[in-house]
Coordinates of N, CA and C in Angstrom, one line a residue:
M1 N -62.8 32.0 -55.2 CA -62.7 32.8 -54.8 C -60.6 33.2 -55.4
N2 N -60.5 33.9 -56.0 CA -59.1 34.4 -56.5 C -58.1 35.0 -55.4
M3 N -56.8 33.6 -55.5 CA -55.7 33.8 -54.7 C -54.7 34.4 -55.2
E4 N -53.9 35.6 -54.6 CA -52.8 36.2 -55.2 C -51.6 35.8 -54.7
T5 N -50.5 35.0 -55.5 CA -49.3 34.6 -54.5 C -48.3 35.6 -53.9
E6 N -47.7 35.6 -53.2 CA -46.7 36.2 -52.8 C -45.6 35.7 -52.4
L7 N -44.7 36.6 -52.3 CA -43.2 35.0 -51.5 C -42.4 35.8 -50.7
L8 N -42.4 35.5 -49.8 CA -42.4 36.2 -48.2 C -41.4 35.2 -47.6
T9 N -40.1 35.8 -46.9 CA -39.1 35.3 -46.4 C -39.1 35.7 -44.7
T10 N -38.4 35.0 -44.2 CA -38.5 35.1 -42.7 C -38.3 36.9 -41.8
Q11 N -37.8 37.3 -43.5 CA -37.9 39.0 -42.7 C -38.7 39.6 -43.4
D12 N -39.8 39.7 -43.7 CA -41.1 39.7 -43.8 C -42.3 39.4 -42.8
V13 N -41.8 38.9 -41.3 CA -42.8 38.8 -40.7 C -44.0 39.7 -40.1
Q14 N -43.2 41.2 -40.0 CA -44.9 41.9 -39.9 C -45.4 42.2 -41.4
R15 N -45.0 41.9 -42.4 CA -45.6 41.5 -43.7 C -46.7 40.7 -43.6
A16 N -46.0 39.2 -43.3 CA -47.0 38.3 -43.4 C -48.4 38.3 -41.7
G17 N -47.5 39.3 -41.0 CA -48.5 39.9 -39.6 C -50.3 40.6 -40.0
A18 N -49.5 41.5 -40.7 CA -50.7 42.1 -41.4 C -51.4 41.7 -43.2
L19 N -50.7 40.6 -43.4 CA -51.9 39.7 -44.6 C -52.7 39.3 -43.9
L20 N -52.2 38.7 -42.5 CA -53.2 37.8 -41.8 C -54.1 38.5 -41.2
K21 N -53.8 39.3 -41.0 CA -54.9 40.8 -40.6 C -55.8 40.5 -41.3
A22 N -55.7 41.2 -42.5 CA -56.3 41.9 -43.8 C -57.0 40.5 -44.1
G23 N -57.2 39.6 -43.7 CA -58.3 38.1 -43.9 C -57.1 37.5 -44.8
E24 N -56.2 37.7 -45.4 CA -55.4 36.9 -45.5 C -55.2 35.5 -45.5
V25 N -54.8 34.6 -46.3 CA -54.0 33.2 -45.9 C -52.0 33.3 -46.4
V26 N -51.5 32.7 -45.4 CA -50.7 32.8 -44.6 C -50.2 31.5 -44.8
A27 N -49.2 30.9 -45.7 CA -48.1 29.2 -45.4 C -46.7 30.7 -44.6
F28 N -46.9 29.3 -43.4 CA -45.5 29.5 -42.5 C -45.3 28.2 -41.9
P29 N -43.4 27.9 -41.6 CA -43.1 26.8 -41.4 C -43.2 26.2 -40.0
T30 N -43.2 25.4 -39.7 CA -43.7 24.9 -38.4 C -42.4 23.6 -38.0
E31 N -42.7 22.9 -36.5 CA -41.6 21.8 -36.6 C -41.6 21.3 -37.0
T32 N -42.5 20.6 -38.1 CA -42.3 19.9 -38.9 C -42.8 19.9 -40.4
V33 N -43.9 20.1 -41.3 CA -43.8 20.9 -42.4 C -44.5 22.2 -42.0
Y34 N -44.9 22.9 -43.4 CA -45.7 24.3 -43.2 C -46.9 24.3 -43.5
G35 N -47.9 25.0 -42.4 CA -49.0 25.4 -42.4 C -49.8 26.2 -43.0
L36 N -51.2 26.5 -43.2 CA -51.4 27.7 -43.8 C -52.4 27.8 -43.1
G37 N -51.7 29.3 -42.8 CA -53.0 30.1 -41.4 C -53.5 31.3 -41.8
A38 N -54.8 31.8 -41.2 CA -55.4 32.9 -41.3 C -56.7 33.0 -40.2
D39 N -56.9 34.2 -40.1 CA -57.6 34.7 -39.2 C -58.8 33.9 -38.4
A40 N -58.2 33.1 -37.1 CA -59.4 32.1 -36.6 C -60.8 33.3 -36.1
T41 N -60.5 34.1 -36.3 CA -61.5 35.1 -35.8 C -62.3 35.4 -36.7
N42 N -62.0 35.3 -38.0 CA -62.6 35.5 -39.5 C -63.3 34.7 -40.3
D43 N -64.5 34.6 -40.6 CA -64.9 33.7 -41.0 C -64.3 33.4 -42.8
M44 N -64.5 34.4 -43.1 CA -63.8 34.7 -44.8 C -62.4 34.2 -44.7
A45 N -61.5 34.7 -44.1 CA -60.1 33.9 -43.6 C -60.1 32.5 -43.8
V46 N -61.2 32.2 -42.9 CA -60.9 30.5 -42.7 C -61.5 30.0 -43.7
K47 N -62.8 30.3 -44.6 CA -63.2 29.8 -45.5 C -61.9 29.7 -46.8
K48 N -60.8 30.4 -47.2 CA -60.2 30.6 -47.8 C -59.4 29.6 -47.7
V49 N -59.1 29.2 -46.4 CA -58.0 28.0 -46.1 C -58.9 26.9 -46.3
F50 N -60.2 26.1 -46.7 CA -60.9 25.4 -46.8 C -61.0 25.4 -48.2
V51 N -60.9 26.8 -49.2 CA -61.3 26.8 -50.5 C -59.9 25.8 -50.6
A52 N -58.3 26.1 -50.4 CA -57.2 26.0 -51.3 C -57.2 25.1 -50.7
K53 N -57.0 24.3 -49.9 CA -56.8 23.2 -49.6 C -57.9 22.1 -50.0
N54 N -59.0 22.5 -50.5 CA -60.4 21.6 -50.5 C -60.5 20.9 -49.6
R55 N -60.8 21.1 -48.9 CA -61.1 20.7 -47.6 C -62.6 20.5 -47.0
P56 N -63.4 19.4 -46.9 CA -64.6 19.6 -46.4 C -64.9 20.8 -45.3
A57 N -66.2 20.8 -45.4 CA -66.3 21.9 -44.1 C -66.3 21.3 -42.7
D58 N -66.8 20.0 -42.6 CA -67.1 19.5 -41.5 C -65.1 18.9 -40.9
N59 N -64.2 19.2 -41.3 CA -62.8 18.6 -41.1 C -62.3 19.7 -40.0
P60 N -62.6 19.6 -39.0 CA -62.0 20.9 -38.4 C -60.7 21.4 -38.3
L61 N -60.0 22.4 -37.7 CA -58.5 22.9 -38.1 C -58.5 22.9 -37.0
I62 N -57.2 22.7 -36.7 CA -56.4 23.3 -35.8 C -56.3 24.6 -35.2
M63 N -55.9 25.1 -34.3 CA -56.1 26.6 -33.8 C -54.0 26.5 -33.6
T64 N -53.6 27.9 -34.0 CA -52.4 28.0 -33.7 C -51.7 29.3 -33.2
V65 N -51.8 29.1 -31.8 CA -51.3 30.5 -30.5 C -49.7 30.7 -30.9
A66 N -49.6 32.2 -30.3 CA -48.2 32.4 -30.3 C -47.8 32.3 -28.9
D67 N -48.7 32.2 -28.0 CA -48.4 32.0 -26.2 C -49.5 31.8 -25.6
V68 N -49.3 31.5 -23.9 CA -50.7 31.6 -23.4 C -51.3 32.1 -23.5
E69 N -50.9 33.7 -23.1 CA -52.1 34.6 -23.0 C -52.5 34.9 -24.5
Q70 N -52.3 34.4 -25.1 CA -53.2 34.6 -26.2 C -53.9 34.4 -26.7
F71 N -54.7 32.8 -26.5 CA -55.7 32.7 -26.9 C -55.9 31.1 -26.1
W72 N -55.7 31.2 -24.7 CA -55.8 30.1 -23.9 C -57.5 29.5 -23.5
P73 N -58.2 28.6 -23.8 CA -59.6 28.5 -23.4 C -60.0 28.6 -22.6
G74 N -59.1 28.3 -21.3 CA -59.7 28.2 -19.9 C -58.8 27.4 -19.8
S75 N -59.0 27.0 -18.9 CA -58.6 25.5 -18.4 C -58.7 25.0 -19.0
L76 N -57.7 24.0 -19.5 CA -57.2 22.8 -20.5 C -57.0 21.9 -19.7
T77 N -57.1 20.9 -20.4 CA -56.0 19.5 -19.8 C -55.4 18.7 -21.3
I78 N -54.5 18.4 -21.0 CA -53.4 17.7 -22.5 C -52.8 16.5 -21.4
I79 N -53.5 15.3 -22.4 CA -52.6 13.7 -21.8 C -51.2 14.1 -22.9
M80 N -50.1 13.8 -22.2 CA -49.2 13.5 -23.1 C -48.0 13.1 -22.3
P81 N -46.9 11.8 -23.0 CA -46.2 10.9 -22.5 C -44.8 11.4 -21.5
I82 N -45.0 11.1 -20.1 CA -43.9 11.2 -19.2 C -42.8 10.5 -19.3
K83 N -41.3 11.5 -19.0 CA -40.4 11.3 -18.7 C -40.5 10.5 -17.6
P84 N -39.0 9.6 -17.9 CA -39.3 8.3 -16.8 C -38.6 9.6 -15.8
G85 N -39.2 8.7 -14.2 CA -38.7 9.9 -13.1 C -38.6 11.0 -13.1
Q86 N -39.3 11.6 -13.7 CA -40.1 13.0 -13.3 C -41.2 13.3 -12.9
V87 N -42.4 12.5 -12.6 CA -43.5 12.0 -11.1 C -43.7 11.0 -11.2
S88 N -44.3 10.5 -9.6 CA -44.7 9.7 -9.0 C -45.5 8.6 -10.2
M89 N -45.3 7.3 -10.2 CA -46.0 6.3 -10.6 C -47.7 6.5 -10.2
L90 N -47.6 6.7 -8.9 CA -48.8 6.9 -8.0 C -49.7 7.8 -9.0
V91 N -49.2 8.8 -9.7 CA -50.2 10.2 -10.2 C -50.6 9.4 -11.6
T92 N -49.8 8.3 -12.3 CA -50.3 7.8 -13.9 C -51.2 6.9 -13.5
G93 N -51.2 5.8 -12.4 CA -51.9 5.0 -12.2 C -51.7 3.6 -13.4
G94 N -50.1 3.8 -12.9 CA -49.0 2.9 -13.7 C -48.9 3.4 -15.4
L95 N -49.7 4.3 -15.8 CA -49.5 4.5 -17.1 C -48.5 5.2 -17.9
Q96 N -48.3 5.3 -19.2 CA -46.9 6.0 -19.5 C -47.1 7.7 -19.5
T97 N -48.6 7.8 -19.6 CA -48.8 9.2 -19.6 C -49.8 9.7 -18.3
V98 N -49.5 11.0 -18.9 CA -50.1 11.6 -17.2 C -51.0 12.9 -17.8
A99 N -52.3 13.7 -17.1 CA -52.9 14.6 -17.7 C -52.0 15.9 -17.4
F100 N -52.1 16.6 -17.5 CA -51.1 18.1 -17.8 C -52.4 19.0 -17.6
R101 N -52.8 20.1 -16.1 CA -53.8 20.7 -16.3 C -53.1 22.5 -16.1
L102 N -53.2 23.2 -16.9 CA -53.1 24.6 -17.0 C -54.5 25.5 -16.0
P103 N -54.7 25.1 -15.2 CA -56.3 26.0 -14.3 C -56.2 27.2 -15.2
A104 N -57.3 27.8 -15.4 CA -57.5 29.4 -15.2 C -57.3 29.9 -14.1
N105 N -57.9 29.6 -13.3 CA -58.4 30.4 -11.9 C -56.7 30.6 -11.4
E106 N -56.7 31.6 -11.2 CA -55.4 32.7 -10.7 C -55.0 32.1 -9.5
T107 N -55.9 32.1 -8.8 CA -55.3 31.8 -7.2 C -55.2 29.9 -7.7
A108 N -55.4 29.4 -8.4 CA -54.9 27.8 -8.2 C -53.3 27.6 -8.7
R109 N -53.3 28.7 -9.5 CA -51.8 29.2 -10.2 C -51.4 29.5 -9.3
A110 N -50.9 30.3 -8.5 CA -50.7 31.1 -7.5 C -50.2 30.2 -6.5
V111 N -50.8 29.2 -6.0 CA -51.0 27.8 -5.1 C -49.8 27.1 -5.8
I112 N -49.6 26.7 -7.0 CA -48.8 25.9 -8.1 C -47.4 26.4 -7.9
R113 N -47.2 28.0 -8.5 CA -46.1 28.4 -8.8 C -45.2 28.7 -6.9
A114 N -46.2 28.5 -6.1 CA -45.6 29.1 -4.6 C -45.1 27.3 -4.2
A115 N -46.0 26.1 -4.4 CA -45.0 25.0 -4.1 C -44.0 25.1 -4.9
G116 N -43.7 25.4 -6.8 CA -42.4 24.8 -7.6 C -42.4 23.8 -7.7
V117 N -43.5 23.0 -7.4 CA -43.6 21.7 -8.6 C -44.7 21.5 -9.0
P118 N -45.1 20.5 -9.7 CA -46.5 19.9 -10.6 C -46.9 19.6 -9.5
I119 N -48.3 20.0 -9.0 CA -49.3 19.2 -8.2 C -50.4 18.3 -8.9
V120 N -50.8 17.5 -8.2 CA -51.9 16.4 -8.8 C -53.5 17.2 -8.3
G121 N -53.9 17.1 -8.7 CA -55.4 17.9 -8.4 C -56.9 17.8 -9.1
P122 N -57.4 16.5 -8.6 CA -58.3 15.9 -8.5 C -59.5 17.0 -8.0
S123 N -60.5 16.4 -7.8 CA -62.0 17.4 -7.0 C -61.7 17.2 -5.7
A124 N -62.0 18.1 -4.9 CA -61.6 17.7 -3.5 C -62.9 16.6 -2.6
N125 N -63.2 16.1 -3.4 CA -64.3 15.3 -2.6 C -64.1 14.1 -2.4
T126 N -64.7 13.0 -1.3 CA -64.7 11.4 -1.5 C -65.1 11.0 -2.5
S127 N -63.8 10.1 -3.4 CA -63.6 9.3 -4.5 C -65.8 8.7 -4.5
G128 N -66.5 9.5 -5.8 CA -67.6 8.6 -6.4 C -69.0 9.6 -5.6
K129 N -68.4 10.6 -4.4 CA -69.7 12.0 -4.1 C -69.5 12.9 -5.1
P130 N -70.6 14.0 -4.9 CA -71.0 15.2 -5.7 C -69.6 15.5 -5.3
S131 N -68.8 16.3 -6.9 CA -67.6 17.3 -6.6 C -68.0 18.5 -5.6
P132 N -67.2 19.5 -4.5 CA -67.3 20.9 -4.4 C -67.1 21.7 -5.1
T133 N -68.0 22.8 -4.5 CA -68.3 24.3 -5.6 C -67.5 24.8 -4.5
T134 N -67.9 24.7 -3.3 CA -67.2 26.0 -2.5 C -66.2 25.7 -1.4
A135 N -65.7 26.6 -1.1 CA -64.7 25.8 0.2 C -65.2 25.8 1.2
Q136 N -66.8 26.0 1.6 CA -67.1 25.2 2.5 C -68.2 23.6 2.5
H137 N -67.8 23.7 1.0 CA -68.4 21.9 0.8 C -67.0 21.2 1.2
V138 N -65.6 21.6 0.6 CA -64.3 21.3 1.1 C -64.6 20.9 2.9
W139 N -64.7 22.0 3.5 CA -64.3 21.5 5.0 C -65.3 20.6 5.8

């Protein structure tokens, strides 16, 4: 693959977007280093990243999104360090990390918004018993 290099500036965001849509590779700044971007839905574009980096195809790439709505894969849990005093230590089992979950279910998200605080959300079964899949099972 022959790649032509074009130098863009922060004023060229629309051009960078157009190049990505066209299947090209674009370097972009992140919080710490520069990333190498390509359309994650386009096989040929992604292959260009592997070639440019001389990266083995079995070494997965991270997918970067602009916001939650763009490409959230559904329910997702992320384990992160806690800020002291921001969560009950009972939640963490005494650990300094907590699992954050953003459910895909709109009713669940509406309930959390209505509460105005993060809530714990383990499955609604007795520990060790099968997880309920209907409201009747919970009842």
